[in-house]
């Protein structure tokens, strides 16, 4: 359970801005993440979305699952397109051609679109200081084209382009730390989130929308198809990622780090790794090395959050 | 309700592949994908809404009496609601269409 009274679910915004009929796989927590992000943003939102699962499943021409203005752009330029929307509309408001209004300008992309292909454009948009939110849905591979590794795929995960076998343990590089790259741009707000913790996620989206200037949200989005887990366990594995500190929930706000959720007790990473088909080939020593790295990274984060 | 997809011809498409009818994907009933069906035991249900909040397919609706139930037109049968219900009152049965 999230750290909420179970009844608070009923208090959540009833409006849906990402609707039924989308073609995401059964139990897709990436689709759930989009749904929750949109709930928190509400109607006054414009979305530019990079190609990827969420774009494909939500826009089967001639229909759309979106209830807000939404545009599908190329893999690399969601942040460039939303920068243009923001600047253009701001100019029109200034000239009195549009009524002044608070609009959420949001770019969205998968981990491939964000950590690999759209990195340059994202960096440019963050640097220019647009009043925008960038949301990365990280399912740790290029899922839409059939589970190819990205720079956000964790060490040891087997994908079609980092297959485990006699000579390979799957992905041989460590996961790129995308939120830290966003932080390095000195933007006002960066946060990590996971739909298994829906209230934490929606709070962060609201904060990102309220803050002036660029905000970056990195959302761990469990993909049952690519992670090779049963569909009903998508929420459970997101919770395990957080409770084992493999994916800590934190915020970076105006230069200060804070952990928004501290697992207690911290569970062994084994509980997260075991049961996922993409890690099935890993032995005890491999899991120990993941455990050690996870512990070190988490300690660094705790230190950062205690510095101020 | 959106126009059925098979009635739209390519000549009807707008320039730039624009889609002017929002939320029209709901015209497509994903419920036909389902091989399992969630069933709520209302006697145990505490009407908390956790199942509703976690459904990736926006397929749980609250009825007037406050209970939450799967909308079978869209429910894909992933089983998340059954797994996450805090009192365990949702069971999953094999779907027979
Ligand atoms: C420039 C370019 N290269 C490749 C593709 C093919 N392609 C479409 S979606 C996709 C995978 C997207 O991965 P990610 O951004 O992680 O999103 P996910 O599908 O995992 O949600 C790829 C490789 C493309 N559309 N454009
Ligand atoms: S492949 Fe994964 S991310 Fe893509 S729709 Fe299916 S479950 Fe969701
Ligand atoms: S999660 Fe369970 S108890 Fe809560 S509303 Fe749904 S069925 Fe009822
Ligand atoms: S089985 Fe899955 S799709 Fe169906 S109502 Fe439950 S959570 Fe939604
Ligand atoms: Mg991906």
Short mmCIF file of C-alpha atoms and ligand atoms in Angstrom, two decimals:
data_model
loop_
_atom_site.label_atom_id
_atom_site.label_comp_id
_atom_site.label_asym_id
_atom_site.label_seq_id
_atom_site.Cartn_x
_atom_site.Cartn_y
_atom_site.Cartn_z
CA UNK A 1 0.00 0.00 0.00
CA UNK A 2 0.95 3.59 -0.55
CA UNK A 3 1.24 5.63 2.63
CA UNK A 4 -2.36 6.72 2.43
CA UNK A 5 -5.54 5.73 4.07
CA UNK A 6 -7.25 3.45 1.57
CA UNK A 7 -10.25 5.74 1.48
CA UNK A 8 -8.29 8.63 0.01
CA UNK A 9 -8.57 6.95 -3.40
CA UNK A 10 -12.13 8.21 -3.50
CA UNK A 11 -10.99 11.79 -3.11
CA UNK A 12 -8.99 11.70 -6.34
CA UNK A 13 -10.06 13.82 -9.33
CA UNK A 14 -12.86 12.01 -11.16
CA UNK A 15 -12.14 13.47 -14.59
CA UNK A 16 -10.27 11.28 -17.08
CA UNK A 17 -8.17 12.92 -19.77
CA UNK A 18 -6.64 9.70 -21.11
CA UNK A 19 -9.56 7.41 -21.79
CA UNK A 20 -10.61 3.83 -22.42
CA UNK A 21 -10.17 2.12 -25.74
CA UNK A 22 -6.42 2.67 -25.84
CA UNK A 23 -4.53 -0.38 -27.07
CA UNK A 24 -1.93 -0.83 -24.33
CA UNK A 25 -1.26 -4.41 -23.28
CA UNK A 26 -3.16 -5.86 -20.35
CA UNK A 27 -1.80 -4.53 -17.06
CA UNK A 28 0.35 -1.81 -18.64
CA UNK A 29 1.52 0.42 -15.79
CA UNK A 30 2.85 2.91 -18.32
CA UNK A 31 -0.74 3.53 -19.45
CA UNK A 32 -1.69 3.86 -15.77
CA UNK A 33 1.09 6.40 -15.31
CA UNK A 34 -0.23 8.47 -18.24
CA UNK A 35 -3.75 8.27 -16.81
CA UNK A 36 -2.61 9.50 -13.37
CA UNK A 37 -0.38 12.25 -14.77
CA UNK A 38 -3.31 13.54 -16.83
CA UNK A 39 -5.65 13.42 -13.83
CA UNK A 40 -3.25 15.64 -11.92
CA UNK A 41 -2.75 18.05 -14.85
CA UNK A 42 -6.39 18.44 -15.79
CA UNK A 43 -8.00 19.95 -18.84
CA UNK A 44 -5.84 23.03 -19.43
CA UNK A 45 -3.00 21.00 -20.84
CA UNK A 46 -1.27 20.62 -24.19
CA UNK A 47 0.79 17.49 -24.78
CA UNK A 48 3.53 16.79 -27.32
CA UNK A 49 4.42 13.13 -27.34
CA UNK A 50 7.39 11.34 -28.82
CA UNK A 51 6.80 8.11 -30.66
CA UNK A 52 6.67 5.00 -28.48
CA UNK A 53 4.14 2.70 -26.84
CA UNK A 54 2.00 5.42 -25.31
CA UNK A 55 1.79 7.36 -28.54
CA UNK A 56 0.95 4.29 -30.61
CA UNK A 57 -1.64 2.83 -28.25
CA UNK A 58 -3.43 6.15 -27.73
CA UNK A 59 -3.79 7.35 -31.32
CA UNK A 60 -5.19 4.64 -33.59
CA UNK A 61 -6.19 6.83 -36.53
CA UNK A 62 -8.96 8.02 -36.97
CA UNK A 63 -9.49 8.00 -33.20
CA UNK A 64 -7.68 9.23 -30.09
CA UNK A 65 -7.68 8.39 -26.40
CA UNK A 66 -6.79 11.98 -25.48
CA UNK A 67 -9.20 14.51 -24.04
CA UNK A 68 -6.76 17.41 -24.39
CA UNK A 69 -4.89 18.88 -27.38
CA UNK A 70 -2.19 16.37 -28.19
CA UNK A 71 0.35 16.07 -30.95
CA UNK A 72 2.47 13.13 -32.01
CA UNK A 73 5.93 14.25 -33.00
CA UNK A 74 9.09 12.46 -34.06
CA UNK A 75 11.18 10.44 -31.64
CA UNK A 76 13.59 13.21 -30.81
CA UNK A 77 11.67 16.46 -30.70
CA UNK A 78 8.83 16.38 -28.16
CA UNK A 79 10.63 18.93 -25.98
CA UNK A 80 11.44 21.16 -28.97
CA UNK A 81 7.81 21.15 -30.13
CA UNK A 82 6.41 21.95 -26.70
CA UNK A 83 8.99 24.73 -26.31
CA UNK A 84 7.60 26.26 -29.50
CA UNK A 85 3.99 25.90 -28.29
CA UNK A 86 4.87 27.57 -25.02
CA UNK A 87 6.78 30.46 -26.59
CA UNK A 88 4.22 30.97 -29.34
CA UNK A 89 1.22 31.01 -27.06
CA UNK A 90 2.97 33.23 -24.55
CA UNK A 91 3.70 35.72 -27.33
CA UNK A 92 0.09 35.63 -28.51
CA UNK A 93 -1.16 36.21 -24.98
CA UNK A 94 1.23 39.13 -24.62
CA UNK A 95 -0.09 40.66 -27.84
CA UNK A 96 -3.67 40.15 -26.75
CA UNK A 97 -4.40 37.61 -29.49
CA UNK A 98 -5.22 34.94 -26.92
CA UNK A 99 -6.85 35.44 -23.53
CA UNK A 100 -4.33 35.07 -20.72
CA UNK A 101 -4.61 31.64 -19.18
CA UNK A 102 -2.51 29.19 -17.22
CA UNK A 103 -1.76 26.29 -19.53
CA UNK A 104 0.35 23.23 -18.75
CA UNK A 105 2.78 22.65 -21.61
CA UNK A 106 3.86 19.05 -21.37
CA UNK A 107 6.27 16.93 -23.39
CA UNK A 108 6.21 13.18 -22.89
CA UNK A 109 8.45 10.39 -24.06
CA UNK A 110 9.61 6.90 -23.21
CA UNK A 111 13.07 6.12 -21.86
CA UNK A 112 14.38 5.58 -25.38
CA UNK A 113 12.97 8.92 -26.51
CA UNK A 114 14.34 10.65 -23.42
CA UNK A 115 17.64 9.10 -22.39
CA UNK A 116 18.85 8.32 -25.91
CA UNK A 117 17.20 9.91 -28.89
CA UNK A 118 15.65 13.14 -27.58
CA UNK A 119 18.41 13.96 -25.11
CA UNK A 120 19.84 16.90 -27.05
CA UNK A 121 16.48 18.58 -27.59
CA UNK A 122 15.48 18.00 -23.98
CA UNK A 123 18.72 19.53 -22.78
CA UNK A 124 18.12 22.55 -24.99
CA UNK A 125 14.56 23.04 -23.74
CA UNK A 126 15.62 22.76 -20.09
CA UNK A 127 18.44 25.18 -20.66
CA UNK A 128 16.23 27.78 -22.35
CA UNK A 129 14.00 27.76 -19.28
CA UNK A 130 10.59 27.26 -20.88
CA UNK A 131 7.64 27.00 -18.54
CA UNK A 132 7.08 23.34 -19.36
CA UNK A 133 7.01 19.87 -17.87
CA UNK A 134 8.87 16.95 -19.37
CA UNK A 135 7.61 13.50 -18.37
CA UNK A 136 9.72 10.43 -19.04
CA UNK A 137 7.87 7.10 -18.84
CA UNK A 138 10.70 4.72 -18.09
CA UNK A 139 9.89 1.08 -18.81
CA UNK A 140 13.59 0.41 -19.22
CA UNK A 141 13.70 -0.52 -22.91
CA UNK A 142 12.37 0.33 -26.36
CA UNK A 143 9.22 -1.64 -25.77
CA UNK A 144 7.09 -0.57 -28.68
CA UNK A 145 9.40 -2.09 -31.27
CA UNK A 146 9.88 -5.33 -29.34
CA UNK A 147 12.03 -4.86 -26.24
CA UNK A 148 15.37 -3.44 -27.40
CA UNK A 149 17.81 -2.19 -24.76
CA UNK A 150 18.14 1.53 -24.14
CA UNK A 151 20.65 3.40 -22.00
CA UNK A 152 17.98 3.25 -19.27
CA UNK A 153 17.88 -0.57 -19.24
CA UNK A 154 19.37 -1.83 -15.97
CA UNK A 155 22.44 -4.01 -15.78
CA UNK A 156 21.63 -7.70 -16.23
CA UNK A 157 18.29 -7.29 -17.99
CA UNK A 158 17.81 -9.51 -21.00
CA UNK A 159 16.33 -7.74 -24.02
CA UNK A 160 16.27 -8.67 -27.69
CA UNK A 161 19.41 -6.58 -28.28
CA UNK A 162 21.08 -7.48 -24.99
CA UNK A 163 20.11 -11.14 -24.88
CA UNK A 164 21.27 -13.33 -22.03
CA UNK A 165 23.04 -16.48 -23.10
CA UNK A 166 26.22 -18.51 -22.68
CA UNK A 167 28.54 -15.53 -22.95
CA UNK A 168 26.26 -12.69 -21.94
CA UNK A 169 24.40 -11.73 -18.78
CA UNK A 170 22.13 -9.41 -20.68
CA UNK A 171 22.60 -5.64 -20.50
CA UNK A 172 26.26 -5.03 -19.58
CA UNK A 173 26.07 -1.30 -18.86
CA UNK A 174 24.54 0.42 -15.85
CA UNK A 175 21.28 2.33 -16.07
CA UNK A 176 21.75 5.96 -17.08
CA UNK A 177 20.78 8.30 -14.24
CA UNK A 178 18.41 10.54 -16.19
CA UNK A 179 16.96 12.56 -13.24
CA UNK A 180 20.51 13.57 -12.24
CA UNK A 181 21.15 14.73 -15.79
CA UNK A 182 18.04 16.90 -15.56
CA UNK A 183 19.23 18.21 -12.17
CA UNK A 184 22.55 19.15 -13.73
CA UNK A 185 20.62 21.75 -15.78
CA UNK A 186 19.81 23.63 -12.56
CA UNK A 187 16.09 23.64 -13.28
CA UNK A 188 13.64 24.42 -10.46
CA UNK A 189 12.03 21.00 -10.13
CA UNK A 190 12.96 17.36 -10.77
CA UNK A 191 11.23 14.32 -9.27
CA UNK A 192 11.02 10.56 -9.59
CA UNK A 193 7.68 8.77 -9.27
CA UNK A 194 5.94 5.46 -9.84
CA UNK A 195 2.22 4.76 -10.43
CA UNK A 196 2.31 2.12 -7.68
CA UNK A 197 2.44 5.21 -5.41
CA UNK A 198 -0.36 7.19 -7.05
CA UNK A 199 -0.70 9.98 -4.49
CA UNK A 200 3.00 10.69 -4.42
CA UNK A 201 2.95 10.74 -8.23
CA UNK A 202 0.01 13.11 -8.54
CA UNK A 203 1.40 15.47 -5.87
CA UNK A 204 4.61 15.74 -7.85
CA UNK A 205 2.80 16.40 -11.11
CA UNK A 206 0.80 19.18 -9.44
CA UNK A 207 3.97 20.68 -8.04
CA UNK A 208 5.68 20.49 -11.44
CA UNK A 209 2.70 22.28 -12.99
CA UNK A 210 2.62 25.02 -10.35
CA UNK A 211 6.34 25.81 -10.50
CA UNK A 212 7.40 28.38 -13.06
CA UNK A 213 10.11 27.20 -15.43
CA UNK A 214 11.06 23.72 -16.59
CA UNK A 215 10.25 20.65 -14.52
CA UNK A 216 11.35 17.08 -15.20
CA UNK A 217 9.51 13.98 -13.97
CA UNK A 218 10.97 10.51 -14.28
CA UNK A 219 8.32 7.83 -13.84
CA UNK A 220 9.20 4.17 -13.47
CA UNK A 221 6.52 2.44 -15.54
CA UNK A 222 6.31 -1.32 -15.20
CA UNK A 223 5.83 -3.09 -18.54
CA UNK A 224 4.56 -6.64 -17.96
CA UNK A 225 5.24 -7.58 -21.59
CA UNK A 226 8.88 -6.51 -21.65
CA UNK A 227 9.71 -7.42 -18.07
CA UNK A 228 8.11 -10.81 -18.52
CA UNK A 229 5.87 -10.73 -15.48
CA UNK A 230 2.16 -11.58 -15.10
CA UNK A 231 -0.06 -8.58 -15.91
CA UNK A 232 -1.68 -8.50 -12.46
CA UNK A 233 1.73 -7.94 -10.83
CA UNK A 234 2.54 -4.64 -12.54
CA UNK A 235 1.69 -2.58 -9.44
CA UNK A 236 3.48 -5.02 -7.15
CA UNK A 237 6.76 -4.77 -9.04
CA UNK A 238 6.64 -0.98 -9.05
CA UNK A 239 6.18 -1.10 -5.28
CA UNK A 240 9.07 -3.56 -4.97
CA UNK A 241 11.35 -1.32 -7.07
CA UNK A 242 10.71 1.45 -4.56
CA UNK A 243 10.80 -0.66 -1.40
CA UNK A 244 14.11 -2.28 -2.38
CA UNK A 245 15.57 1.20 -3.19
CA UNK A 246 16.25 0.13 -6.76
CA UNK A 247 14.10 3.14 -7.70
CA UNK A 248 13.98 5.67 -4.84
CA UNK A 249 11.25 8.30 -4.82
CA UNK A 250 12.71 11.74 -4.40
CA UNK A 251 12.41 15.39 -5.32
CA UNK A 252 14.87 18.09 -6.16
CA UNK A 253 13.29 21.47 -5.58
CA UNK A 254 15.16 24.76 -5.94
CA UNK A 255 18.49 23.11 -5.26
CA UNK A 256 17.46 20.82 -2.42
CA UNK A 257 17.04 17.07 -2.47
CA UNK A 258 14.39 15.32 -0.40
CA UNK A 259 13.30 11.72 -0.26
CA UNK A 260 9.51 11.67 -0.48
CA UNK A 261 9.22 8.10 0.70
CA UNK A 262 11.60 6.07 2.81
CA UNK A 263 11.01 2.34 2.66
CA UNK A 264 10.88 0.78 6.06
CA UNK A 265 12.15 -1.87 6.16
CA UNK A 266 14.23 -1.76 2.98
CA UNK A 267 13.56 -5.05 1.21
CA UNK A 268 16.35 -7.14 -0.34
CA UNK A 269 16.65 -6.53 -4.12
CA UNK A 270 16.30 -10.26 -4.59
CA UNK A 271 12.56 -9.82 -4.02
CA UNK A 272 12.41 -7.41 -6.94
CA UNK A 273 14.73 -9.33 -9.28
CA UNK A 274 13.36 -12.82 -8.76
CA UNK A 275 10.16 -13.45 -10.62
CA UNK A 276 10.97 -11.10 -13.49
CA UNK A 277 11.65 -13.04 -16.68
CA UNK A 278 14.15 -10.45 -17.93
CA UNK A 279 16.42 -11.25 -14.92
CA UNK A 280 15.76 -14.99 -14.80
CA UNK A 281 19.29 -15.95 -15.88
CA UNK A 282 21.02 -14.06 -13.05
CA UNK A 283 22.78 -16.05 -10.33
CA UNK A 284 23.24 -15.29 -6.65
CA UNK A 285 26.50 -13.37 -7.18
CA UNK A 286 24.90 -11.20 -9.81
CA UNK A 287 22.05 -10.35 -7.49
CA UNK A 288 24.57 -9.61 -4.71
CA UNK A 289 26.36 -7.15 -6.95
CA UNK A 290 23.05 -5.42 -7.80
CA UNK A 291 22.30 -5.29 -4.08
CA UNK A 292 25.63 -3.68 -3.31
CA UNK A 293 25.27 -1.07 -6.02
CA UNK A 294 21.70 -0.30 -4.97
CA UNK A 295 22.80 0.21 -1.37
CA UNK A 296 25.60 2.56 -2.39
CA UNK A 297 23.39 4.64 -4.66
CA UNK A 298 20.70 4.93 -2.03
CA UNK A 299 23.18 6.01 0.62
CA UNK A 300 24.43 8.73 -1.69
CA UNK A 301 20.89 9.94 -2.13
CA UNK A 302 20.19 9.90 1.61
CA UNK A 303 23.33 11.98 2.15
CA UNK A 304 22.28 14.49 -0.48
CA UNK A 305 18.86 14.83 1.12
CA UNK A 306 20.39 15.40 4.54
CA UNK A 307 22.91 18.00 3.39
CA UNK A 308 20.67 21.00 3.55
CA UNK B 1 -20.22 8.65 -28.95
CA UNK B 2 -17.72 8.57 -31.72
CA UNK B 3 -18.50 7.41 -35.20
CA UNK B 4 -17.68 3.72 -35.73
CA UNK B 5 -14.18 3.40 -37.11
CA UNK B 6 -15.10 1.21 -40.06
CA UNK B 7 -17.46 3.88 -41.35
CA UNK B 8 -14.67 6.41 -41.71
CA UNK B 9 -12.98 6.36 -45.10
CA UNK B 10 -9.56 7.81 -45.87
CA UNK B 11 -11.21 10.66 -47.78
CA UNK B 12 -12.84 11.72 -44.51
CA UNK B 13 -9.52 12.17 -42.72
CA UNK B 14 -8.46 15.70 -41.92
CA UNK B 15 -5.27 17.21 -43.27
CA UNK B 16 -2.25 16.36 -41.14
CA UNK B 17 -4.07 13.28 -39.81
CA UNK B 18 -5.78 15.56 -37.29
CA UNK B 19 -8.42 13.94 -35.11
CA UNK B 20 -10.98 16.49 -33.96
CA UNK B 21 -13.14 14.22 -31.84
CA UNK B 22 -11.51 13.87 -28.42
CA UNK B 23 -11.64 10.60 -26.50
CA UNK B 24 -12.97 8.76 -29.54
CA UNK B 25 -10.86 5.65 -28.94
CA UNK B 26 -13.63 4.56 -26.58
CA UNK B 27 -15.53 3.60 -29.70
CA UNK B 28 -13.29 0.51 -29.74
CA UNK B 29 -14.26 -2.03 -27.09
CA UNK B 30 -11.12 -3.50 -25.57
CA UNK B 31 -13.27 -5.81 -23.46
CA UNK B 32 -13.12 -8.35 -26.28
CA UNK B 33 -9.44 -8.96 -25.42
CA UNK B 34 -10.37 -10.37 -22.05
CA UNK B 35 -9.82 -13.99 -21.11
CA UNK B 36 -10.34 -13.39 -17.37
CA UNK B 37 -13.09 -11.40 -15.69
CA UNK B 38 -12.95 -9.65 -12.29
CA UNK B 39 -15.95 -10.27 -10.03
CA UNK B 40 -16.59 -8.14 -6.91
CA UNK B 41 -18.08 -9.63 -3.77
CA UNK B 42 -20.18 -6.65 -2.71
CA UNK B 43 -20.73 -8.03 0.78
CA UNK B 44 -17.05 -7.56 1.54
CA UNK B 45 -16.36 -4.46 -0.56
CA UNK B 46 -15.57 -1.38 1.55
CA UNK B 47 -16.06 0.98 -1.43
CA UNK B 48 -12.58 2.43 -1.10
CA UNK B 49 -11.94 2.94 -4.83
CA UNK B 50 -8.43 1.49 -4.83
CA UNK B 51 -9.37 -0.84 -7.72
CA UNK B 52 -10.64 2.17 -9.68
CA UNK B 53 -7.48 4.16 -9.10
CA UNK B 54 -5.14 1.39 -10.27
CA UNK B 55 -6.99 0.29 -13.43
CA UNK B 56 -4.80 1.16 -16.46
CA UNK B 57 -7.83 1.00 -18.74
CA UNK B 58 -10.18 3.37 -16.94
CA UNK B 59 -12.49 0.38 -16.85
CA UNK B 60 -13.86 0.62 -13.33
CA UNK B 61 -16.96 2.67 -12.73
CA UNK B 62 -18.65 3.69 -9.52
CA UNK B 63 -22.33 2.97 -9.47
CA UNK B 64 -24.94 5.08 -7.71
CA UNK B 65 -24.85 2.92 -4.60
CA UNK B 66 -21.12 3.67 -4.27
CA UNK B 67 -19.76 0.27 -5.31
CA UNK B 68 -16.96 0.00 -7.86
CA UNK B 69 -17.32 -2.48 -10.67
CA UNK B 70 -15.54 -3.36 -13.90
CA UNK B 71 -17.01 -1.98 -17.10
CA UNK B 72 -16.87 -5.11 -19.21
CA UNK B 73 -16.90 -3.16 -22.46
CA UNK B 74 -13.33 -2.04 -21.72
CA UNK B 75 -11.93 -4.34 -19.00
CA UNK B 76 -9.01 -6.28 -20.51
CA UNK B 77 -8.88 -8.72 -17.61
CA UNK B 78 -5.37 -7.85 -16.43
CA UNK B 79 -6.19 -8.79 -12.83
CA UNK B 80 -4.60 -5.70 -11.23
CA UNK B 81 -7.80 -4.70 -9.42
CA UNK B 82 -8.14 -8.18 -7.89
CA UNK B 83 -4.51 -8.15 -6.85
CA UNK B 84 -4.61 -4.66 -5.29
CA UNK B 85 -8.00 -4.70 -3.55
CA UNK B 86 -7.10 -4.19 0.14
CA UNK B 87 -9.77 -6.58 1.40
CA UNK B 88 -9.31 -9.15 -1.36
CA UNK B 89 -12.94 -9.15 -2.41
CA UNK B 90 -12.34 -9.31 -6.17
CA UNK B 91 -11.97 -12.75 -7.66
CA UNK B 92 -10.96 -13.56 -11.20
CA UNK B 93 -12.94 -16.05 -13.22
CA UNK B 94 -12.42 -17.44 -16.69
CA UNK B 95 -14.38 -15.41 -19.22
CA UNK B 96 -16.89 -17.13 -21.43
CA UNK B 97 -18.23 -14.92 -24.16
C1 LIG C 1 14.01 7.99 -35.44
C2 LIG C 1 13.21 6.76 -35.18
N1 LIG C 1 13.84 5.59 -34.92
C3 LIG C 1 13.13 4.48 -34.65
C4 LIG C 1 11.77 4.49 -34.63
C5 LIG C 1 10.98 3.23 -34.30
N2 LIG C 1 10.42 3.24 -32.96
C6 LIG C 1 9.15 3.62 -32.72
S1 LIG C 1 8.69 3.49 -31.13
C7 LIG C 1 10.21 2.88 -30.68
C8 LIG C 1 10.50 2.49 -29.26
C9 LIG C 1 10.25 3.56 -28.25
O1 LIG C 1 10.89 3.28 -27.03
P1 LIG C 1 10.69 4.20 -25.78
O2 LIG C 1 10.97 5.62 -26.12
O3 LIG C 1 11.45 3.64 -24.63
O4 LIG C 1 9.12 4.10 -25.49
P2 LIG C 1 8.29 2.76 -25.10
O5 LIG C 1 7.76 2.22 -26.38
O6 LIG C 1 9.20 1.84 -24.40
O7 LIG C 1 7.20 3.28 -24.22
C10 LIG C 1 11.04 2.80 -31.81
C11 LIG C 1 12.42 2.29 -31.79
C12 LIG C 1 11.12 5.72 -34.90
N3 LIG C 1 9.78 5.83 -34.88
N4 LIG C 1 11.86 6.84 -35.18
S1 LIG C 2 4.76 -3.23 -24.39
FE1 LIG C 2 4.82 -2.64 -22.24
S2 LIG C 2 4.74 -0.38 -22.17
FE2 LIG C 2 4.09 -1.07 -24.23
S3 LIG C 2 1.85 -1.17 -24.10
FE3 LIG C 2 2.64 -3.23 -23.66
S4 LIG C 2 2.85 -3.30 -21.43
FE4 LIG C 2 2.64 -1.14 -22.02
S1 LIG C 3 -10.64 -2.17 -4.05
FE1 LIG C 3 -11.96 -3.82 -3.29
S2 LIG C 3 -12.89 -2.98 -1.46
FE2 LIG C 3 -12.07 -1.24 -2.58
S3 LIG C 3 -13.79 -0.55 -3.87
FE3 LIG C 3 -12.61 -1.98 -5.11
S4 LIG C 3 -13.61 -3.95 -4.78
FE4 LIG C 3 -14.31 -2.60 -3.14
S1 LIG C 4 -9.04 -6.59 -14.61
FE1 LIG C 4 -7.64 -4.92 -15.18
S2 LIG C 4 -8.70 -3.89 -16.86
FE2 LIG C 4 -10.25 -5.12 -15.80
S3 LIG C 4 -11.15 -3.73 -14.32
FE3 LIG C 4 -9.52 -4.86 -13.27
S4 LIG C 4 -7.73 -3.52 -13.43
FE4 LIG C 4 -9.22 -2.80 -14.97
MG1 LIG C 5 10.69 2.46 -23.10
#
